[in-house]
PDB file of C-alpha atoms and ligand atoms in Angstrom:
ATOM      1  CA  MET J 656       0.004  -0.004   0.003  1.00 44.00           C
ATOM      2  CA  ALA J 657       1.498   3.294  -1.055  1.00 46.00           C
ATOM      3  CA  VAL J 658       2.012   5.819   1.710  1.00 49.00           C
ATOM      4  CA  ASN J 659       0.310   8.602  -0.242  1.00 59.00           C
ATOM      5  CA  ASN J 660      -3.090   6.904   0.306  1.00 68.00           C
ATOM      6  CA  PHE J 661      -2.756   8.284   3.815  1.00 73.00           C
ATOM      7  CA  ASP J 662      -2.282  11.902   2.747  1.00 79.00           C
ATOM      8  CA  PHE J 663      -6.003  12.504   2.976  1.00 84.00           C
ATOM      9  CA  THR J 664      -7.533  15.118   5.249  1.00 88.00           C
ATOM     10  CA  VAL J 665     -10.236  14.553   7.832  1.00 93.00           C
ATOM     11  CA  HIS J 666     -12.215  17.310   9.455  1.00 94.00           C
ATOM     12  CA  ASN J 667     -14.303  17.523  12.600  1.00 95.00           C
ATOM     13  CA  TYR J 668     -17.155  19.843  11.549  1.00 93.00           C
ATOM     14  CA  MET J 669     -17.842  20.406  15.232  1.00 94.00           C
ATOM     15  CA  GLU J 670     -14.707  22.598  15.218  1.00 95.00           C
ATOM     16  CA  ASP J 671     -16.411  25.071  12.859  1.00 94.00           C
ATOM     17  CA  ILE J 672     -19.542  25.140  15.041  1.00 94.00           C
ATOM     18  CA  VAL J 673     -17.664  25.671  18.319  1.00 96.00           C
ATOM     19  CA  LEU J 674     -15.319  28.325  16.845  1.00 94.00           C
ATOM     20  CA  GLU J 675     -18.310  30.154  15.394  1.00 94.00           C
ATOM     21  CA  LEU J 676     -20.131  30.106  18.737  1.00 95.00           C
ATOM     22  CA  VAL J 677     -17.022  31.301  20.598  1.00 94.00           C
ATOM     23  CA  ALA J 678     -16.578  34.143  18.091  1.00 92.00           C
ATOM     24  CA  GLN J 679     -20.253  35.043  18.425  1.00 92.00           C
ATOM     25  CA  LYS J 680     -19.913  35.152  22.207  1.00 92.00           C
ATOM     26  CA  GLN J 681     -16.852  37.338  21.941  1.00 90.00           C
ATOM     27  CA  ARG J 682     -18.773  39.792  19.731  1.00 91.00           C
ATOM     28  CA  GLU J 683     -21.901  39.913  21.873  1.00 91.00           C
ATOM     29  CA  ASP J 684     -20.672  39.569  25.468  1.00 88.00           C
ATOM     30  CA  PRO J 685     -18.469  42.473  26.652  1.00 85.00           C
ATOM     31  CA  ASP J 686     -17.264  40.366  29.617  1.00 83.00           C
ATOM     32  CA  PHE J 687     -15.972  37.711  27.239  1.00 81.00           C
ATOM     33  CA  ASP J 688     -12.818  39.635  26.480  1.00 76.00           C
ATOM     34  CA  ILE J 689      -9.945  37.200  26.202  1.00 82.00           C
ATOM     35  CA  CYS J 690      -6.894  36.587  24.105  1.00 87.00           C
ATOM     36  CA  GLU J 691      -6.495  34.292  21.075  1.00 87.00           C
ATOM     37  CA  ARG J 692      -4.609  31.665  23.110  1.00 88.00           C
ATOM     38  CA  CYS J 693      -7.331  31.460  25.773  1.00 90.00           C
ATOM     39  CA  LEU J 694     -10.010  31.216  23.053  1.00 91.00           C
ATOM     40  CA  MET J 695      -8.168  28.175  21.667  1.00 92.00           C
ATOM     41  CA  ASP J 696      -7.956  26.593  25.129  1.00 93.00           C
ATOM     42  CA  ILE J 697     -11.698  27.141  25.630  1.00 95.00           C
ATOM     43  CA  SER J 698     -12.461  25.621  22.201  1.00 96.00           C
ATOM     44  CA  ALA J 699     -10.261  22.552  23.014  1.00 96.00           C
ATOM     45  CA  ILE J 700     -12.096  21.931  26.310  1.00 96.00           C
ATOM     46  CA  VAL J 701     -15.511  22.205  24.629  1.00 97.00           C
ATOM     47  CA  LEU J 702     -14.509  20.006  21.641  1.00 97.00           C
ATOM     48  CA  ASN J 703     -13.331  17.281  24.031  1.00 96.00           C
ATOM     49  CA  ALA J 704     -16.700  17.334  25.778  1.00 96.00           C
ATOM     50  CA  VAL J 705     -18.959  16.900  22.737  1.00 94.00           C
ATOM     51  CA  GLU J 706     -19.387  14.193  20.110  1.00 92.00           C
ATOM     52  CA  PRO J 707     -17.202  14.814  17.103  1.00 94.00           C
ATOM     53  CA  GLN J 708     -18.748  15.128  13.597  1.00 92.00           C
ATOM     54  CA  TYR J 709     -16.155  13.881  11.145  1.00 94.00           C
ATOM     55  CA  VAL J 710     -18.868  12.499   8.865  1.00 87.00           C
ATOM     56  CA  LYS J 711     -21.196  15.231   7.686  1.00 72.00           C
ATOM     57  CA  VAL J 712     -24.465  14.911   9.541  1.00 67.00           C
ATOM     58  CA  LYS J 713     -25.159  18.205  11.198  1.00 64.00           C
ATOM     59  CA  THR J 714     -22.240  20.322  10.270  1.00 71.00           C
ATOM     60  CA  LYS J 715     -23.537  23.850  10.416  1.00 81.00           C
ATOM     61  CA  LEU J 716     -24.508  25.981  13.387  1.00 85.00           C
ATOM     62  CA  GLU J 717     -27.903  26.781  11.851  1.00 86.00           C
ATOM     63  CA  GLU J 718     -28.670  23.055  11.549  1.00 87.00           C
ATOM     64  CA  LEU J 719     -28.441  22.476  15.319  1.00 87.00           C
ATOM     65  CA  ASP J 720     -31.576  22.687  17.437  1.00 90.00           C
ATOM     66  CA  ASP J 721     -31.887  25.219  20.277  1.00 92.00           C
ATOM     67  CA  ALA J 722     -31.098  22.667  22.984  1.00 93.00           C
ATOM     68  CA  ALA J 723     -27.835  21.659  21.286  1.00 92.00           C
ATOM     69  CA  VAL J 724     -26.799  25.329  20.882  1.00 93.00           C
ATOM     70  CA  ALA J 725     -27.731  26.064  24.528  1.00 95.00           C
ATOM     71  CA  ASN J 726     -25.646  23.068  25.649  1.00 95.00           C
ATOM     72  CA  LEU J 727     -22.661  24.255  23.650  1.00 95.00           C
ATOM     73  CA  ASN J 728     -22.981  27.783  25.033  1.00 95.00           C
ATOM     74  CA  ARG J 729     -23.106  26.380  28.572  1.00 96.00           C
ATOM     75  CA  LEU J 730     -19.944  24.354  27.880  1.00 97.00           C
ATOM     76  CA  ILE J 731     -18.256  27.480  26.508  1.00 96.00           C
ATOM     77  CA  GLU J 732     -19.134  29.436  29.697  1.00 95.00           C
ATOM     78  CA  GLU J 733     -17.762  26.633  31.895  1.00 96.00           C
ATOM     79  CA  ALA J 734     -14.608  26.287  29.822  1.00 96.00           C
ATOM     80  CA  ALA J 735     -14.097  30.087  29.944  1.00 94.00           C
ATOM     81  CA  LYS J 736     -14.262  30.002  33.742  1.00 94.00           C
ATOM     82  CA  GLN J 737     -11.741  27.180  33.830  1.00 94.00           C
ATOM     83  CA  VAL J 738      -9.333  28.969  31.436  1.00 93.00           C
ATOM     84  CA  ARG J 739      -9.640  32.288  33.262  1.00 92.00           C
ATOM     85  CA  ALA J 740      -8.709  30.578  36.530  1.00 92.00           C
ATOM     86  CA  ASN J 741      -5.645  29.005  34.970  1.00 89.00           C
ATOM     87  CA  PRO J 742      -4.631  30.811  31.785  1.00 88.00           C
ATOM     88  CA  HIS J 743      -1.787  29.503  29.640  1.00 84.00           C
ATOM     89  CA  HIS J 744      -1.152  32.753  27.787  1.00 82.00           C
ATOM     90  CA  ASP J 745       1.946  33.636  29.846  1.00 75.00           C
ATOM     91  CA  ARG J 746       3.854  30.546  28.818  1.00 68.00           C
ATOM     92  CA  VAL J 747       6.892  30.987  26.643  1.00 63.00           C
ATOM     93  CA  GLU J 748       5.796  30.648  23.052  1.00 61.00           C
ATOM     94  CA  ASN J 749       7.858  28.738  20.577  1.00 62.00           C
ATOM     95  CA  GLY J 750       6.212  28.873  17.165  1.00 66.00           C
ATOM     96  CA  THR J 751       2.543  29.382  16.522  1.00 78.00           C
ATOM     97  CA  TYR J 752      -0.111  27.541  18.419  1.00 82.00           C
ATOM     98  CA  HIS J 753      -2.967  25.760  16.798  1.00 86.00           C
ATOM     99  CA  LEU J 754      -5.845  23.531  17.822  1.00 90.00           C
ATOM    100  CA  GLU J 755      -5.221  19.841  17.175  1.00 89.00           C
ATOM    101  CA  ASN J 756      -7.073  16.606  17.888  1.00 92.00           C
ATOM    102  CA  SER J 757      -4.341  14.054  18.504  1.00 88.00           C
ATOM    103  CA  SER J 758      -6.923  11.260  18.025  1.00 91.00           C
ATOM    104  CA  GLU J 759      -6.715  12.104  14.296  1.00 92.00           C
ATOM    105  CA  ILE J 760      -3.027  11.295  14.186  1.00 89.00           C
ATOM    106  CA  MET J 761      -3.470   8.147  16.241  1.00 89.00           C
ATOM    107  CA  VAL J 762      -6.410   6.810  14.186  1.00 93.00           C
ATOM    108  CA  ARG J 763      -4.452   7.516  11.002  1.00 91.00           C
ATOM    109  CA  GLN J 764      -1.462   5.541  12.276  1.00 89.00           C
ATOM    110  CA  VAL J 765      -3.560   2.568  13.435  1.00 91.00           C
ATOM    111  CA  LEU J 766      -5.487   2.541  10.138  1.00 92.00           C
ATOM    112  CA  GLU J 767      -2.304   2.692   8.070  1.00 91.00           C
ATOM    113  CA  GLU J 768      -0.869  -0.308   9.908  1.00 90.00           C
ATOM    114  CA  PHE J 769      -4.190  -2.089   9.626  1.00 91.00           C
ATOM    115  CA  VAL J 770      -4.284  -1.670   5.817  1.00 90.00           C
ATOM    116  CA  GLU J 771      -0.657  -2.856   5.529  1.00 88.00           C
ATOM    117  CA  ASN J 772      -1.155  -5.952   7.704  1.00 88.00           C
ATOM    118  CA  GLN J 773      -4.733  -7.182   7.262  1.00 81.00           C
ATOM    119  CA  SER J 774      -4.517  -8.666   3.787  1.00 75.00           C
ATOM    120  CA  GLU J 775      -7.870 -10.485   4.146  1.00 80.00           C
ATOM    121  CA  VAL J 776      -9.770  -7.190   4.405  1.00 81.00           C
ATOM    122  CA  GLU J 777     -10.467  -5.593   1.037  1.00 79.00           C
ATOM    123  CA  LEU J 778     -10.243  -1.834   1.440  1.00 82.00           C
ATOM    124  CA  GLU J 779     -10.086   0.346  -1.626  1.00 84.00           C
ATOM    125  CA  PRO J 780      -7.865   3.413  -1.273  1.00 84.00           C
ATOM    126  CA  ASP J 781     -10.741   5.812  -1.971  1.00 84.00           C
ATOM    127  CA  MET J 782     -12.622   4.357   0.998  1.00 89.00           C
ATOM    128  CA  ILE J 783      -9.873   5.112   3.478  1.00 91.00           C
ATOM    129  CA  PRO J 784     -10.884   8.724   4.281  1.00 92.00           C
ATOM    130  CA  LEU J 785     -14.490   7.615   4.910  1.00 92.00           C
ATOM    131  CA  VAL J 786     -13.334   4.785   7.189  1.00 94.00           C
ATOM    132  CA  ALA J 787     -11.068   7.213   9.097  1.00 96.00           C
ATOM    133  CA  SER J 788     -13.889   9.739   9.513  1.00 96.00           C
ATOM    134  CA  MET J 789     -16.372   7.079  10.730  1.00 95.00           C
ATOM    135  CA  VAL J 790     -13.819   5.699  13.190  1.00 96.00           C
ATOM    136  CA  LEU J 791     -13.036   9.223  14.416  1.00 96.00           C
ATOM    137  CA  ASN J 792     -16.749   9.852  15.044  1.00 95.00           C
ATOM    138  CA  GLN J 793     -16.575   6.988  17.544  1.00 94.00           C
ATOM    139  CA  THR J 794     -13.214   7.944  19.080  1.00 94.00           C
ATOM    140  CA  LYS J 795     -12.932  10.221  22.062  1.00 92.00           C
ATOM    141  CA  PRO J 796     -11.493  13.547  20.877  1.00 94.00           C
ATOM    142  CA  ARG J 797      -8.174  14.619  22.437  1.00 90.00           C
ATOM    143  CA  TYR J 798      -7.952  18.280  21.524  1.00 93.00           C
ATOM    144  CA  ALA J 799      -5.106  20.376  22.753  1.00 89.00           C
ATOM    145  CA  VAL J 800      -3.544  23.683  21.815  1.00 88.00           C
ATOM    146  CA  THR J 801      -0.141  22.751  20.555  1.00 79.00           C
ATOM    147  CA  THR J 802       2.783  23.772  18.425  1.00 74.00           C
ATOM    148  CA  ARG J 803       3.656  21.576  15.430  1.00 64.00           C
ATOM    149  CA  GLY J 804       4.694  18.131  16.564  1.00 59.00           C
ATOM    150  CA  GLY J 805       3.192  18.511  20.019  1.00 60.00           C
ATOM    151  CA  ALA J 806       0.597  15.843  19.407  1.00 57.00           C
ATOM    152  CA  TYR J 807       3.234  13.362  18.273  1.00 58.00           C
ATOM    153  CA  LYS J 808       4.956  13.670  21.617  1.00 57.00           C
ATOM    154  CA  ARG J 809       1.737  12.848  23.386  1.00 59.00           C
ATOM    155  CA  LEU J 810       1.352   9.596  21.410  1.00 61.00           C
ATOM    156  CA  ALA J 811       3.929   8.103  23.756  1.00 54.00           C
ATOM    157  CA  GLN J 812       1.437   8.533  26.591  1.00 61.00           C
ATOM    158  CA  LEU J 813      -1.226   6.658  24.685  1.00 66.00           C
ATOM    159  CA  ASP J 814      -3.389   4.366  26.749  1.00 71.00           C
ATOM    160  CA  HIS J 815      -2.851   0.701  25.937  1.00 78.00           C
ATOM    161  CA  GLN J 816      -6.516   0.111  25.055  1.00 85.00           C
ATOM    162  CA  PHE J 817      -6.417   2.595  22.190  1.00 88.00           C
ATOM    163  CA  ILE J 818      -4.992   0.319  19.503  1.00 88.00           C
ATOM    164  CA  PRO J 819      -7.220  -2.779  20.082  1.00 91.00           C
ATOM    165  CA  THR J 820     -10.315  -0.576  20.525  1.00 92.00           C
ATOM    166  CA  THR J 821      -9.519   1.311  17.317  1.00 94.00           C
ATOM    167  CA  ILE J 822      -8.875  -1.894  15.359  1.00 93.00           C
ATOM    168  CA  SER J 823     -12.230  -3.381  16.353  1.00 94.00           C
ATOM    169  CA  CYS J 824     -13.857  -0.078  15.435  1.00 96.00           C
ATOM    170  CA  ILE J 825     -12.177  -0.241  12.006  1.00 95.00           C
ATOM    171  CA  TYR J 826     -13.585  -3.763  11.453  1.00 93.00           C
ATOM    172  CA  ASN J 827     -17.076  -2.606  12.437  1.00 94.00           C
ATOM    173  CA  VAL J 828     -16.957   0.439  10.174  1.00 94.00           C
ATOM    174  CA  ILE J 829     -15.769  -1.583   7.179  1.00 92.00           C
ATOM    175  CA  ARG J 830     -18.613  -4.053   7.780  1.00 91.00           C
ATOM    176  CA  GLN J 831     -21.126  -1.177   7.976  1.00 90.00           C
ATOM    177  CA  ILE J 832     -19.853   0.302   4.703  1.00 88.00           C
ATOM    178  CA  LYS J 833     -20.013  -3.072   2.931  1.00 85.00           C
ATOM    179  CA  ASP J 834     -23.544  -3.670   4.218  1.00 85.00           C
ATOM    180  CA  LEU J 835     -24.640  -0.363   2.722  1.00 77.00           C
ATOM    181  CA  LYS J 836     -23.291  -1.229  -0.699  1.00 71.00           C
TER     182      LYS J 836
HETATM  183 ZN1  LIG F 491      -5.457  34.780  27.523  1.00 63.95          ZN
END
């Protein structure tokens, strides 16, 4: 299997929704006056607390019902309190920070090894991004604000259940896709 089959991108549409809500709050609430770094920390906390949406289901803010939006706004308020009590913006910065879900990197690695080693499972290259997105929808997000490479360092602290859990999830997802065909 050529490595470039794994150069696909996946996207958690929940990121767009949460970032939009945080920006909205910043515009409308004069007390919500915080720096870019703290906004990223708040977004990471909220994104770790809600179900990810890597497969497009409800991917726009206007598609969410009022209860879902209210829940997200409540999570944003709570995360803002947490970040205000313990801000990270005074840390020495080395490079630019960005928001990253390290589960994406981990799922990609497990899936790549799976495709290389499980010769009995037929998986066409164009299905790989869909499989990755469906697996990520069922994988606990691990968002953090990090500099480039930060998430790779955290892979060493990976819990030992992650790989077997992810592999069984990959099998289930492939079965689901084949059943739909
Ligand atoms: Zn700040």
